[in-house]
Coordinates of C-alpha atoms (C1' of nucleotides) in Angstrom, one line a residue:
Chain A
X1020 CA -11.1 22.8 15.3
X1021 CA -8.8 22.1 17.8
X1022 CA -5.0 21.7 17.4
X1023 CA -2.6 21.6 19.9
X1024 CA -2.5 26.0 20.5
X1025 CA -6.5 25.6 20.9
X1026 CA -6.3 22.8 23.2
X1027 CA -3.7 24.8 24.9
X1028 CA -5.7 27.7 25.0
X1029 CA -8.8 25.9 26.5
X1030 CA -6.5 23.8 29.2
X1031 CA -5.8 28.0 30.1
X1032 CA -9.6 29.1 30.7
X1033 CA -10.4 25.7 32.0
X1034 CA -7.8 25.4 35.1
X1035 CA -8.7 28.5 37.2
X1036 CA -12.2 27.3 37.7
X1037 CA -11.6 23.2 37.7
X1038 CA -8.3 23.3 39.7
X1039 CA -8.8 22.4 43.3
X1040 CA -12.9 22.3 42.4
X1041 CA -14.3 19.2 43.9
X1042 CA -17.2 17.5 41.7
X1043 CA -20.2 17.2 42.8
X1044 CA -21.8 15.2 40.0
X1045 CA -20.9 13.8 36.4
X1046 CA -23.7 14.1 33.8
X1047 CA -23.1 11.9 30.7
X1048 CA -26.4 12.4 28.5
X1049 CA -25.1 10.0 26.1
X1050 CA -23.7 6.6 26.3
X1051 CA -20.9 7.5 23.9
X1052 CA -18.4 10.4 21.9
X1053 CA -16.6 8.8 18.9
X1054 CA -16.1 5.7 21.5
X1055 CA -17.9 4.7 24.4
X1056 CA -17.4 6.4 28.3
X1057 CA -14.8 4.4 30.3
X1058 CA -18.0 2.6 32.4
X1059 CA -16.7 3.5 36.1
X1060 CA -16.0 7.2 34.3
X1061 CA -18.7 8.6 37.4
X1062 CA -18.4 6.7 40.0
X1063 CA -14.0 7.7 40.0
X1064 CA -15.2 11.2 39.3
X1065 CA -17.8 12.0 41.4
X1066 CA -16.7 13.4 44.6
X1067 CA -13.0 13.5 43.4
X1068 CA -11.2 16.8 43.4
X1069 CA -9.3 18.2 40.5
X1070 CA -5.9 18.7 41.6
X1071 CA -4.4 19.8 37.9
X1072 CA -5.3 20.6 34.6
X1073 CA -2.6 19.5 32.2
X1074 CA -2.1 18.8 28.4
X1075 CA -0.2 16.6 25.9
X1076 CA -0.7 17.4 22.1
X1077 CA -4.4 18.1 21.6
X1078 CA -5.1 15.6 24.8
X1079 CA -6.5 18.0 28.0
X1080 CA -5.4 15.9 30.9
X1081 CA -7.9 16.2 34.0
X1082 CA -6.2 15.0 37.3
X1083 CA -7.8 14.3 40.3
X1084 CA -6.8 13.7 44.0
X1085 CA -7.6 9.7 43.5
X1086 CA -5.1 9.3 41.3
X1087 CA -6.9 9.3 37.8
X1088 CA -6.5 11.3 34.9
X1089 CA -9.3 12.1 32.8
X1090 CA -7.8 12.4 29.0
X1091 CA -10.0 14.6 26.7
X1092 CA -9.8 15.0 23.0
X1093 CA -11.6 17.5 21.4
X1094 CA -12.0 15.8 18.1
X1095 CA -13.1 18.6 15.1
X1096 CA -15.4 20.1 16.8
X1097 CA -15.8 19.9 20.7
X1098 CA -15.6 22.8 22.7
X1099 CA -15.9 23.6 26.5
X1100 CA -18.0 26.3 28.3
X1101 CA -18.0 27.5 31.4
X1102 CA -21.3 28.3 33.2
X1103 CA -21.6 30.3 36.7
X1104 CA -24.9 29.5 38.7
X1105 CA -25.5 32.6 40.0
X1106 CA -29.1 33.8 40.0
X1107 CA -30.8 30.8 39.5
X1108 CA -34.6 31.1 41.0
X1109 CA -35.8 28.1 42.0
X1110 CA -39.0 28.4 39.9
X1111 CA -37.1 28.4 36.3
X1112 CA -37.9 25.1 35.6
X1113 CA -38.5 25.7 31.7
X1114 CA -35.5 26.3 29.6
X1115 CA -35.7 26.5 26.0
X1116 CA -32.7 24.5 24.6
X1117 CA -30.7 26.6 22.2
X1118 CA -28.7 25.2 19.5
X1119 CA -25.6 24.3 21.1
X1120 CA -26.8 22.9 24.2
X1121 CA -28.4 20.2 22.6
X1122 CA -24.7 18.7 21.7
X1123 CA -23.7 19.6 25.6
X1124 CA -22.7 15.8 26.1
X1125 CA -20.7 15.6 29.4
X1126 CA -21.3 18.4 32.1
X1127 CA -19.2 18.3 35.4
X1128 CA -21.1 19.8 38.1
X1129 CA -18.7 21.7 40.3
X1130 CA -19.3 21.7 44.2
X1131 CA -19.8 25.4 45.6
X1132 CA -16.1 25.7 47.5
X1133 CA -15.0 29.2 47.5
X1134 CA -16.8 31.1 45.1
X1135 CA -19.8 30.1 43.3
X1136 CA -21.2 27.1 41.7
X1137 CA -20.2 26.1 38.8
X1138 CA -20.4 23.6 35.5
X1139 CA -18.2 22.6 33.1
X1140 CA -19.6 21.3 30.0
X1141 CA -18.6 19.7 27.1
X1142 CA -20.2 20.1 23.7
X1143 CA -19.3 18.4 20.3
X1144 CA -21.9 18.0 17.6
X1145 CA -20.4 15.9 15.5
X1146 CA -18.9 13.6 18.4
X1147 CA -15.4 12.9 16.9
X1148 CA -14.4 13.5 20.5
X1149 CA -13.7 11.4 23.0
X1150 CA -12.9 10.6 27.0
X1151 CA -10.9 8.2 28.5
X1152 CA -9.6 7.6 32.2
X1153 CA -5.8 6.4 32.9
X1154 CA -4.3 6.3 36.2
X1155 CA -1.6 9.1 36.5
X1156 CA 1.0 6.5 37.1
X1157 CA -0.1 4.9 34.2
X1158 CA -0.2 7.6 31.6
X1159 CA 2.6 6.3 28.7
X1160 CA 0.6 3.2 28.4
X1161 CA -2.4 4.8 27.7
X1162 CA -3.6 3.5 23.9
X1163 CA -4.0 7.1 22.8
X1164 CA -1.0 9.1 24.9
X1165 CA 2.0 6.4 24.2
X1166 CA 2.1 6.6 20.5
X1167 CA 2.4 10.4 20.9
X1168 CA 5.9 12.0 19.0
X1169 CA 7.6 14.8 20.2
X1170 CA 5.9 18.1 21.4
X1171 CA 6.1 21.3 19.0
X1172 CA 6.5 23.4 22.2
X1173 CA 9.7 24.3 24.1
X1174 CA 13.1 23.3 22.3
X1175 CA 12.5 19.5 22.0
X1176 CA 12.1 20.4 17.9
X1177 CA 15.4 21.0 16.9
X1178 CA 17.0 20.7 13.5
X1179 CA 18.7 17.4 14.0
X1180 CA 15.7 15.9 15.9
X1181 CA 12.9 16.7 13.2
X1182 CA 16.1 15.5 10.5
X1183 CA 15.8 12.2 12.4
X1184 CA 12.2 11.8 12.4
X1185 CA 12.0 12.3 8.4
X1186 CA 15.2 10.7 7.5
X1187 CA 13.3 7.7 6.1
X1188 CA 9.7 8.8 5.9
X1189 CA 8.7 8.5 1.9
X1190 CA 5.4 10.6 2.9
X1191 CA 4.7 14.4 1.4
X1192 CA 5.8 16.4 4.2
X1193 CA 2.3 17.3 4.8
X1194 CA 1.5 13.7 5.5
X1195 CA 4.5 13.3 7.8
X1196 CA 3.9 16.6 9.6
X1197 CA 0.3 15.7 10.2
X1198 CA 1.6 12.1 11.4
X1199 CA 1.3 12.1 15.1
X1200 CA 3.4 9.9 16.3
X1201 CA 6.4 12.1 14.7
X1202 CA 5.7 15.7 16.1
X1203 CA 2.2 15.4 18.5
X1204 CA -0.1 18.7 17.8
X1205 CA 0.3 20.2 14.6
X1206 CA -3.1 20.0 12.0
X1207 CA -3.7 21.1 9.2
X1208 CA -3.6 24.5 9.6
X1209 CA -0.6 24.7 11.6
X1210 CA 1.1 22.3 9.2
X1211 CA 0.1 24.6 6.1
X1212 CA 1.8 27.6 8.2
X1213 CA 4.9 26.0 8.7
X1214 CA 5.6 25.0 5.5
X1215 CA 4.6 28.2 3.8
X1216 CA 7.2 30.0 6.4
X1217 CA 9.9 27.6 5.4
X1218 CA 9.4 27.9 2.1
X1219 CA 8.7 24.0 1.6
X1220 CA 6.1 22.1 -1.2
X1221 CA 3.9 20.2 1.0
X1222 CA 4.1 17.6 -1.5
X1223 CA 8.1 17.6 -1.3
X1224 CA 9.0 13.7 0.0
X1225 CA 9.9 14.4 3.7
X1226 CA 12.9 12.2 3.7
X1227 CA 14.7 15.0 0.6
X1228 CA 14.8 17.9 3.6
X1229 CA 17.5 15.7 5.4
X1230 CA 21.0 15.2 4.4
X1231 CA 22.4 12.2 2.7
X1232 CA 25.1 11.8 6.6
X1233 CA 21.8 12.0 8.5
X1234 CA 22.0 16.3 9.1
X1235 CA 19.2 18.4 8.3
X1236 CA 19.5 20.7 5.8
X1237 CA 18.7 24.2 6.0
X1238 CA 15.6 23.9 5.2
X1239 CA 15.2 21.4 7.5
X1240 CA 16.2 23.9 10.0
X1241 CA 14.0 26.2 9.0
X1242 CA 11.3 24.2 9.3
X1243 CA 11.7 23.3 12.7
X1244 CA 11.8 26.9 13.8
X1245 CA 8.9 27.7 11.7
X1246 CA 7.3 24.8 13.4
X1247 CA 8.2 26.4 16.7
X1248 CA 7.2 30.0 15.8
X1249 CA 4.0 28.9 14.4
X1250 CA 2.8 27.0 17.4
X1251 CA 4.3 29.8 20.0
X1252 CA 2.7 32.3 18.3
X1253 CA -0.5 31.1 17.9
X1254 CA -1.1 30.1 22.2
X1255 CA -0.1 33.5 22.6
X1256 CA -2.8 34.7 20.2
X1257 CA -5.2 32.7 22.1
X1258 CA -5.2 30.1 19.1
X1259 CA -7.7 30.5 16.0
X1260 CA -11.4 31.1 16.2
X1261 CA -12.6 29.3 13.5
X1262 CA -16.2 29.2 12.9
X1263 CA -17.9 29.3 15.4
X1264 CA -15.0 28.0 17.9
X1265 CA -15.0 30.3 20.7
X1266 CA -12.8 29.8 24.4
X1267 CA -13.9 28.4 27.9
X1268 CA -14.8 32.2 28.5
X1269 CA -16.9 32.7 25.6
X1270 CA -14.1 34.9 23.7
X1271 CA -12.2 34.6 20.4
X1272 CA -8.8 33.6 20.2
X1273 CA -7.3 36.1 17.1
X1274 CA -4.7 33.5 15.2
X1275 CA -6.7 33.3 12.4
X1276 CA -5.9 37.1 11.6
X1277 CA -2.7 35.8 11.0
X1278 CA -3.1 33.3 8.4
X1279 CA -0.9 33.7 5.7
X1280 CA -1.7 30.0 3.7
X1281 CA -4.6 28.1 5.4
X1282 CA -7.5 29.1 3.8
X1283 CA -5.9 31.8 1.7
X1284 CA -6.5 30.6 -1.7
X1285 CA -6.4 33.0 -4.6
X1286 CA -4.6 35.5 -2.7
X1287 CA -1.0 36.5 -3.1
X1288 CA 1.6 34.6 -1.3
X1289 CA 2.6 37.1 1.5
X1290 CA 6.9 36.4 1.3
X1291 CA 8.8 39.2 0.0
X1292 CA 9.9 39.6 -3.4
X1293 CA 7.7 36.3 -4.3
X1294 CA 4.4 37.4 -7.2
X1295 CA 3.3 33.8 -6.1
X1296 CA -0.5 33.2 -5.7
X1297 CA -1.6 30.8 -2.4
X1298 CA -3.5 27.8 -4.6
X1299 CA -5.9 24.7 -2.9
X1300 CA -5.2 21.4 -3.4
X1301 CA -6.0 18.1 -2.0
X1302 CA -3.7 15.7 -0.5
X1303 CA -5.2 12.3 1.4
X1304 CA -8.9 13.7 1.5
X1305 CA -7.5 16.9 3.2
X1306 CA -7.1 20.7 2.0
X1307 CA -3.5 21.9 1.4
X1308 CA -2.9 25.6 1.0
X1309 CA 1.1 27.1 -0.6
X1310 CA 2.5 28.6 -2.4
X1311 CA 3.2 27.1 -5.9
X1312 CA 6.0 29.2 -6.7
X1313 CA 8.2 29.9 -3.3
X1314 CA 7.3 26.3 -1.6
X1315 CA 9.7 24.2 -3.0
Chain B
dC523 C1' 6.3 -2.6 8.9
dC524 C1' 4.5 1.4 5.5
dT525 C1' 1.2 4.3 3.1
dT526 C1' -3.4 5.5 1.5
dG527 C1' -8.3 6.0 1.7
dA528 C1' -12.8 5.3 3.8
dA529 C1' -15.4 5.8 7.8
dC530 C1' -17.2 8.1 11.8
dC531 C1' -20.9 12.6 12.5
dT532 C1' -23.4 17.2 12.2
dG533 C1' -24.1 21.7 10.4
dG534 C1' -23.1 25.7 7.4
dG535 C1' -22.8 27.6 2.9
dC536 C1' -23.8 27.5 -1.9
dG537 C1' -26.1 26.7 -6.4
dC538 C1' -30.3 25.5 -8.5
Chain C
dT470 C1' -38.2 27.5 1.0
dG471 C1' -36.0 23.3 0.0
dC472 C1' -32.8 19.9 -1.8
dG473 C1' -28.4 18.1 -3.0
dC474 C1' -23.7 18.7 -2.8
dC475 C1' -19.3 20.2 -0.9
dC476 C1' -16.7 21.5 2.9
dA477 C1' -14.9 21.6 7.9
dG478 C1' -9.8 22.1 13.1
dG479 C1' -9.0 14.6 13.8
dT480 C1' -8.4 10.0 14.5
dT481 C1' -9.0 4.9 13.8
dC482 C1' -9.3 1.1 11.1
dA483 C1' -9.1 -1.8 6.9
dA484 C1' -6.9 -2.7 2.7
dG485 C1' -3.3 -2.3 -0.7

DNA sequence: CCTTGAACCTGGGCGC
DNA sequence: TGCGCCCAGGTTCAAG
C-alpha cells in the first residue's frame, strides 16, 4: 500500500491526536511484525509523551519527550486507526472481533489529557511491517533510515542530482527508481506515473537518460519534475486508496482517480496526440504499466 | 561492489 | 460452496 504520499498522509491524521498525548500503555499482541519488537519497546514507551510526529520516505517517525524515536514502516499493507473512547459502558465486556481487528497488532493507549481517551492502533495482516526504536540523536545510524537516498519532496530532486544518481546505474529505470537508497519513497505506482509523464520505457537502462559530460538530458529533466509533480500531487490528494486502504480518519484519499498508468492496462495512453495503448508487463517479480509507444 | 530473484505473509478475486 | 491459482502498495537476504 503505502508509499511515501500515503505515509505522508497518515503522519497528517496521526499527529493531531498523538502529538503532545502521553501514553498510558503499549499493547503488543504479538511478539513480532516482519521482525521482532525492540525488547524494551514498552517499558521507553509507556508513560513517555509524544512530542512529534515526523516522517522520512515511507518511515513514520514517533518522538517522544525521553528522547526516542519510534520508526514505523508500514510494509504492504499496515494501516493506522484511530479510535475515541467515548461512550464506553462499563458492562460491554463482549465484543465480537470483526475482520480487521484481528490483525490490530500494536495499540497505543493514549492517556485522557485534554479531550478524550484515545487509541492508536496498528493493523497489518500480512505483517511486512515493522517497528524499531532509535534514539533521536541517533537517527542516521539507524540500519533502516541511513541507507535512505534523497527525498522526492521539496527541490532536493533536481536535474543534475537525479543525472548523478543514474550516471552509472546499468538497472531499467524502473529498477533504479524503485531502488531506495537513490530517491527514498517512490513504489511502484509512483514510479509507473513518473515515467509515463516523462515519456520514459521503464526498461530504458538508467544510466542512457544522462549525458555522456555527466548533465542530464532532457529527459532526465523531465523526469525529475515528473517525479516531483507526481509525489506533490498525490499528498495533496490525500494519497491513493487502494483496496481497502483507508486514512487514520477512516476516509479515502482520491489519487487513484488520477492514475493514468498504474493499473491502466488495455486502456489508451492518456498523452496527447499519442493512439498508444497502456500494456502490463513484469519486471523483477513486479507489475510495470506504459506506454509501449510514447515511453521511450 | 552490482544485479536479480526468492522469501516473508494474508486475503481477495477469478476460473473451474 | 470449494479449491487452486494469481495478484497485491515493500523490504531483506542469498546467490549469481
Amino acid at each position: 500500500m503505502p508509499e511515501l504520499p500515503e505515509v505522508e498522509t497518515v503522519r497528517r491524521g496521526l499527529a493531531p491526536v498523538f502529538e503532545q498525548a502521553t501514553i498510558e500503555r503499549l499493547a503488543l499482541n504479538r511478539p513480532d511484525l516482519r521482525f521482532p519488537f525492540p525488547p524494551d519497546l514498552q517499558e521507553r514507551l509507556e508513560g513517555a509523551t509524544v512530542t512529534h510526529v515526523g516522517r522520512r520516505a515511507k518511515y513514520l517517525l514517533i518522538a517522544t519527550n525521553r528522547g526516542d524515536v519510534v520508526i514505523s514502516h508500514l510494509g504492504m499493507s499496515g494501516s493506522y486507526r484511530i479510535e475515541a473512547q467515548v461512550g464506553v459502558t462499563p458492562g460491554t465486556f463482549f465484543h465480537e472481533r470483526n475482520k480487521s481487528e484481528t490483525h490490530d497488532h500494536v495499540i497505543f493507549q493514549l492517556a485522557a489529557a485534554n479531550g478524550t481517551p484515545a487509541k492508536i492502533i496498528y493493523n497489518d495482516p500480512r505483517r511486512f511491517g515493522f517497528i524499531d526504536l532509535a534514539r533521536a540523536g541517533a537517527l542516521e545510524d539507524n540500519r533502516f533510515l541511513s541507507p535512505l537516498g534523497l527525498e522526492p519532496t521539496g527541490n532536493a530532486l533536481s536535474g543534475p542530482a537525479l543525472a548523478g544518481l543514474l550516471a552509472h546505474k546499468n538497472t531499467p529505470l524502473k529498477a533504479a527508481l524503485l531502488d531506495q537508497r537513490l530517491i527514498a519513497g517512490l513504489g511502484n505506482i509512483y514510479v509507473c506515473e513518473a515515467l509515463w509523464r516523462a515519456k520514459l520505457s521503464p526498461r530504458r537502462m538508467a544510466r542512457t537518460i544522462v549525458k555522456a559530460d555527466g548533465h542530464p538530458s532532457k529527459r532526465c529533466e523531465l523526469l525529475a519534475r515528473s517525479i516531483r509533480a507526481v509525489i506533490s500531487e498525490a499528498i495533496e490528494a490525500g494519497g491513493s486508496s487502494l483496496k481497502d486502504y483507508v486514512h487514520a480518519d477512516g476516509s479515502m484519499g482520491y489519487f487513484q482517480h488520477s492514475f493514468s498508468a498504474y493499473g491502466q492496462e488495455g486502456q489508451p495512453c492518456g498523452h496527447e496526440l499519442c493512439h498508444g495503448t497502456i500494456a502490463r508487463i513484469v519486471q523483477s517479480g513486479r507489475s510495470t504499466f506504459f506506454c509501449t509507444s510514447c515511453q521511450r
